[in-house]
Amino acid sequence: MRNFLVLLKKDFRMMVSGRFFLAAAGSLLLYTLFIQYIVSGNGLTQLKVLVGELLFIEIAAVRFLEIGSMLLKEKQMGVVRVHAVMPFQKRLFLLSKLTAFLLSDLLFAAGLTMLNAGGLEAAGIMPAVLLQTAVLSLLMALAGFGCAMLLQDFKQFSAAYAVIVAYAAVPVFMAQDPSGVAAWINWNPFYHIYRELKNAFFGIHCAGWVYYACTGCGIGVMFLLAQAAFYKEMGKES
């Protein structure tokens, strides 16, 4: 436990030095101003739709890029090489990263919801919003971690980022025209996560055990793949 807390503290320091929290606060302010400007006079329904869309895009796109950038920087600094010879469970390195980014994403989601839905309305939907945020956050953090470990430089990572984020963002753009949603979109797992996140803002609970079983298995598989990529990188560095 002590080793995990040491790693977690180090990750938070890295996020602070990289102005991660400053950027998140800026995004929170800009999103709130944008939402209030667009929604002014148009009702609570449009507000909730916008908040859900922006939250999904922020975590799917921005967090993936940030964890990848942080890990690529650590690889260049020799941090992975150091951890390869340190006497603690190697998976703690991955777990500390996931915890740091998950906590920051939950805080961001709570702030965006409170600032825009406000008061009792936000309190009522918060548990469901945070649950779906956690699912998306873990998947994107694991994808970013794995790509950063497998790819050699930021140029390669950027190419992977463009493909993965485009795939993840498809449900948001298709949702603008429900009549145009094709049957194949059901094979995109991010469509179901986006739908559940959007429903959470309206207090609608459609997800059953199949959804949570699939997302749980998906997170588990992604964790094993990211861990394998980390062990492979450590093998190269040791």
Coordinates of C-alpha atoms in Angstrom, one line a residue:
M1 CA 0.0 0.0 0.0
R2 CA 2.8 2.4 0.9
N3 CA 4.5 1.8 -2.5
F4 CA 1.2 2.5 -4.3
L5 CA 0.7 5.8 -2.4
V6 CA 4.3 6.8 -3.3
L7 CA 3.6 6.2 -7.0
L8 CA 0.3 8.0 -6.8
K9 CA 1.9 11.0 -5.2
K10 CA 4.5 11.0 -7.9
D11 CA 1.8 10.9 -10.6
F12 CA -0.1 13.8 -9.1
R13 CA 3.1 15.8 -9.0
M14 CA 3.7 15.0 -12.7
M15 CA 0.2 16.1 -13.5
V16 CA 0.7 19.4 -11.6
S17 CA 4.0 20.1 -13.2
G18 CA 2.5 19.3 -16.6
R19 CA -0.3 21.9 -15.9
F20 CA -2.8 19.1 -16.2
F21 CA -5.1 20.5 -13.5
L22 CA -4.8 24.0 -14.8
A23 CA -5.8 22.8 -18.3
A24 CA -8.7 20.9 -16.8
A25 CA -9.9 24.0 -14.9
G26 CA -9.7 26.0 -18.1
S27 CA -11.7 23.5 -20.0
L28 CA -14.3 23.4 -17.2
L29 CA -14.7 27.2 -17.4
L30 CA -14.8 27.3 -21.2
Y31 CA -17.3 24.5 -21.4
T32 CA -19.5 26.1 -18.8
L33 CA -19.5 29.5 -20.6
F34 CA -20.2 27.8 -23.9
I35 CA -23.1 25.7 -22.5
Q36 CA -24.7 28.7 -20.8
Y37 CA -24.3 30.8 -23.9
I38 CA -25.8 28.2 -26.2
V39 CA -28.6 27.0 -23.9
S40 CA -29.7 30.4 -22.6
G41 CA -33.5 30.4 -23.0
N42 CA -33.6 27.0 -24.6
G43 CA -34.4 24.9 -21.6
L44 CA -32.9 22.2 -19.4
T45 CA -33.1 19.4 -21.9
Q46 CA -30.7 21.0 -24.4
L47 CA -28.4 21.9 -21.4
K48 CA -28.2 18.2 -20.3
V49 CA -27.5 17.0 -23.9
L50 CA -24.7 19.5 -24.3
V51 CA -23.1 18.6 -20.9
G52 CA -23.2 14.9 -21.7
E53 CA -21.7 15.4 -25.1
L54 CA -18.9 17.7 -23.9
L55 CA -18.1 15.4 -21.0
F56 CA -17.8 12.4 -23.3
I57 CA -15.6 14.2 -25.8
E58 CA -13.3 15.7 -23.0
I59 CA -12.6 12.3 -21.5
A60 CA -12.5 10.3 -24.8
A61 CA -10.2 12.7 -26.6
V62 CA -8.3 14.9 -24.1
R63 CA -7.6 12.4 -21.4
F64 CA -6.3 9.8 -23.9
L65 CA -3.9 12.4 -25.2
E66 CA -2.8 13.6 -21.7
I67 CA -2.0 10.1 -20.3
G68 CA -0.1 9.2 -23.5
S69 CA 1.9 12.4 -23.4
M70 CA 2.7 11.9 -19.7
L71 CA 3.9 8.3 -20.3
L72 CA 5.9 9.2 -23.4
K73 CA 7.7 11.9 -21.3
E74 CA 8.4 9.4 -18.5
K75 CA 9.8 6.9 -21.1
Q76 CA 12.2 9.6 -22.3
M77 CA 13.2 10.5 -18.8
G78 CA 14.0 6.9 -18.0
V79 CA 11.2 6.4 -15.5
V80 CA 10.2 3.0 -16.9
R81 CA 13.8 1.9 -16.8
V82 CA 14.0 2.8 -13.1
H83 CA 10.8 1.0 -12.3
A84 CA 12.0 -2.1 -14.0
V85 CA 14.5 -2.7 -11.2
M86 CA 12.6 -1.3 -8.3
P87 CA 11.5 -3.9 -5.6
F88 CA 7.7 -3.7 -5.8
Q89 CA 4.8 -5.1 -7.8
K90 CA 5.2 -3.8 -11.3
R91 CA 1.4 -3.5 -11.9
L92 CA 1.3 -0.7 -9.2
F93 CA 2.8 1.6 -11.8
L94 CA -0.3 1.1 -14.0
L95 CA -2.7 1.1 -11.1
S96 CA -1.4 4.4 -9.9
K97 CA -1.8 6.0 -13.3
L98 CA -5.4 4.7 -13.6
T99 CA -6.3 5.9 -10.1
A100 CA -4.8 9.4 -10.7
F101 CA -6.7 9.9 -14.0
L102 CA -9.9 8.3 -12.8
L103 CA -10.0 10.6 -9.7
S104 CA -9.3 13.7 -11.9
D105 CA -12.0 12.6 -14.4
L106 CA -14.6 12.1 -11.6
L107 CA -13.8 15.5 -10.2
F108 CA -14.1 17.1 -13.6
A109 CA -17.5 15.3 -14.3
A110 CA -18.8 16.4 -10.9
G111 CA -17.7 20.0 -11.4
L112 CA -19.2 20.2 -14.9
T113 CA -22.5 18.7 -13.7
M114 CA -22.8 20.9 -10.6
L115 CA -21.9 24.1 -12.5
N116 CA -24.5 23.5 -15.2
A117 CA -27.3 21.3 -13.8
G118 CA -27.0 22.8 -10.4
G119 CA -28.2 22.0 -6.9
L120 CA -30.7 19.2 -6.3
E121 CA -30.9 18.3 -10.0
A122 CA -27.2 17.6 -10.1
A123 CA -27.3 15.7 -6.8
G124 CA -30.0 13.4 -8.1
I125 CA -28.1 12.4 -11.3
M126 CA -24.6 12.5 -10.0
P127 CA -24.1 8.8 -9.0
A128 CA -25.2 7.6 -12.5
V129 CA -23.1 10.3 -14.2
L130 CA -20.0 9.4 -12.2
L131 CA -20.5 5.7 -12.8
Q132 CA -20.6 6.1 -16.6
T133 CA -17.7 8.6 -16.4
A134 CA -15.6 6.0 -14.6
V135 CA -16.3 3.4 -17.3
L136 CA -15.2 5.7 -20.1
S137 CA -12.3 7.1 -18.1
L138 CA -10.8 3.6 -17.4
L139 CA -11.1 2.4 -21.0
M140 CA -9.5 5.6 -22.5
A141 CA -6.7 5.6 -19.8
L142 CA -5.9 2.0 -20.5
A143 CA -5.9 2.6 -24.3
G144 CA -3.7 5.6 -23.9
F145 CA -1.3 3.7 -21.6
G146 CA -1.0 0.8 -23.9
C147 CA -0.4 2.9 -27.0
A148 CA 2.3 5.0 -25.1
M149 CA 4.1 1.8 -24.1
L150 CA 3.9 0.1 -27.6
L151 CA 4.7 3.1 -29.7
Q152 CA 8.1 4.7 -30.0
D153 CA 7.5 8.4 -30.2
F154 CA 4.8 11.1 -30.2
K155 CA 4.4 11.0 -34.0
Q156 CA 3.3 7.4 -33.9
F157 CA 1.2 8.0 -30.9
S158 CA -0.6 10.9 -32.7
A159 CA -1.5 8.7 -35.6
A160 CA -3.0 6.1 -33.2
Y161 CA -4.7 8.9 -31.3
A162 CA -6.4 10.2 -34.4
V163 CA -7.8 6.7 -35.3
I164 CA -9.0 5.8 -31.8
V165 CA -10.6 9.1 -31.0
A166 CA -12.3 9.3 -34.3
Y167 CA -13.7 5.8 -33.6
A168 CA -14.8 6.8 -30.1
A169 CA -16.4 10.1 -31.3
V170 CA -18.6 8.6 -34.0
P171 CA -21.6 8.0 -31.7
V172 CA -21.6 11.7 -30.6
F173 CA -21.9 13.0 -34.2
M174 CA -24.3 10.3 -35.3
A175 CA -26.6 11.1 -32.4
Q176 CA -27.2 14.5 -33.8
D177 CA -29.4 12.8 -36.4
P178 CA -31.2 9.8 -34.8
S179 CA -32.8 8.9 -38.1
G180 CA -29.4 8.3 -39.7
V181 CA -28.1 6.0 -37.0
A182 CA -27.2 2.7 -38.8
A183 CA -27.4 -0.8 -37.3
W184 CA -23.7 -1.1 -37.4
I185 CA -23.2 1.5 -34.8
N186 CA -24.4 -1.1 -32.2
W187 CA -21.0 -2.8 -32.8
N188 CA -19.2 0.3 -31.6
P189 CA -18.9 -0.1 -27.8
F190 CA -18.5 3.7 -27.3
Y191 CA -22.0 4.1 -28.7
H192 CA -23.4 2.3 -25.7
I193 CA -21.2 4.1 -23.2
Y194 CA -22.2 7.5 -24.8
R195 CA -25.9 6.5 -24.7
E196 CA -25.7 5.5 -21.0
L197 CA -23.8 8.7 -20.1
K198 CA -26.4 10.8 -21.9
N199 CA -29.3 8.9 -20.2
A200 CA -27.6 9.4 -16.9
F201 CA -28.1 13.2 -17.2
F202 CA -31.9 12.6 -17.6
G203 CA -32.1 10.1 -14.8
I204 CA -32.9 7.2 -17.2
H205 CA -31.4 3.8 -16.3
C206 CA -31.5 1.5 -19.3
A207 CA -28.3 -0.4 -18.8
G208 CA -28.7 -4.0 -17.6
W209 CA -26.3 -6.6 -16.4
V210 CA -25.2 -7.4 -20.0
Y211 CA -23.9 -3.8 -20.4
Y212 CA -22.0 -3.9 -17.1
A213 CA -20.7 -7.4 -17.8
C214 CA -19.4 -6.3 -21.2
T215 CA -17.8 -3.1 -20.0
G216 CA -16.3 -4.9 -17.0
C217 CA -14.8 -7.6 -19.3
G218 CA -13.6 -4.9 -21.6
I219 CA -11.8 -3.0 -18.8
G220 CA -10.3 -6.3 -17.6
V221 CA -9.0 -7.2 -21.1
M222 CA -7.7 -3.7 -21.7
F223 CA -5.9 -3.8 -18.3
L224 CA -4.2 -7.1 -19.2
L225 CA -3.1 -5.8 -22.6
A226 CA -1.8 -2.5 -21.1
Q227 CA 0.0 -4.5 -18.4
A228 CA 1.6 -6.8 -21.0
A229 CA 2.7 -3.7 -23.0
F230 CA 4.3 -2.3 -19.9
Y231 CA 6.1 -5.5 -19.1
K232 CA 7.4 -5.6 -22.7
E233 CA 8.7 -2.1 -22.4
M234 CA 10.3 -2.8 -19.1
G235 CA 12.0 -5.9 -20.6
K236 CA 13.5 -3.7 -23.3
E237 CA 14.7 -1.1 -20.7
S238 CA 16.1 -3.6 -18.2

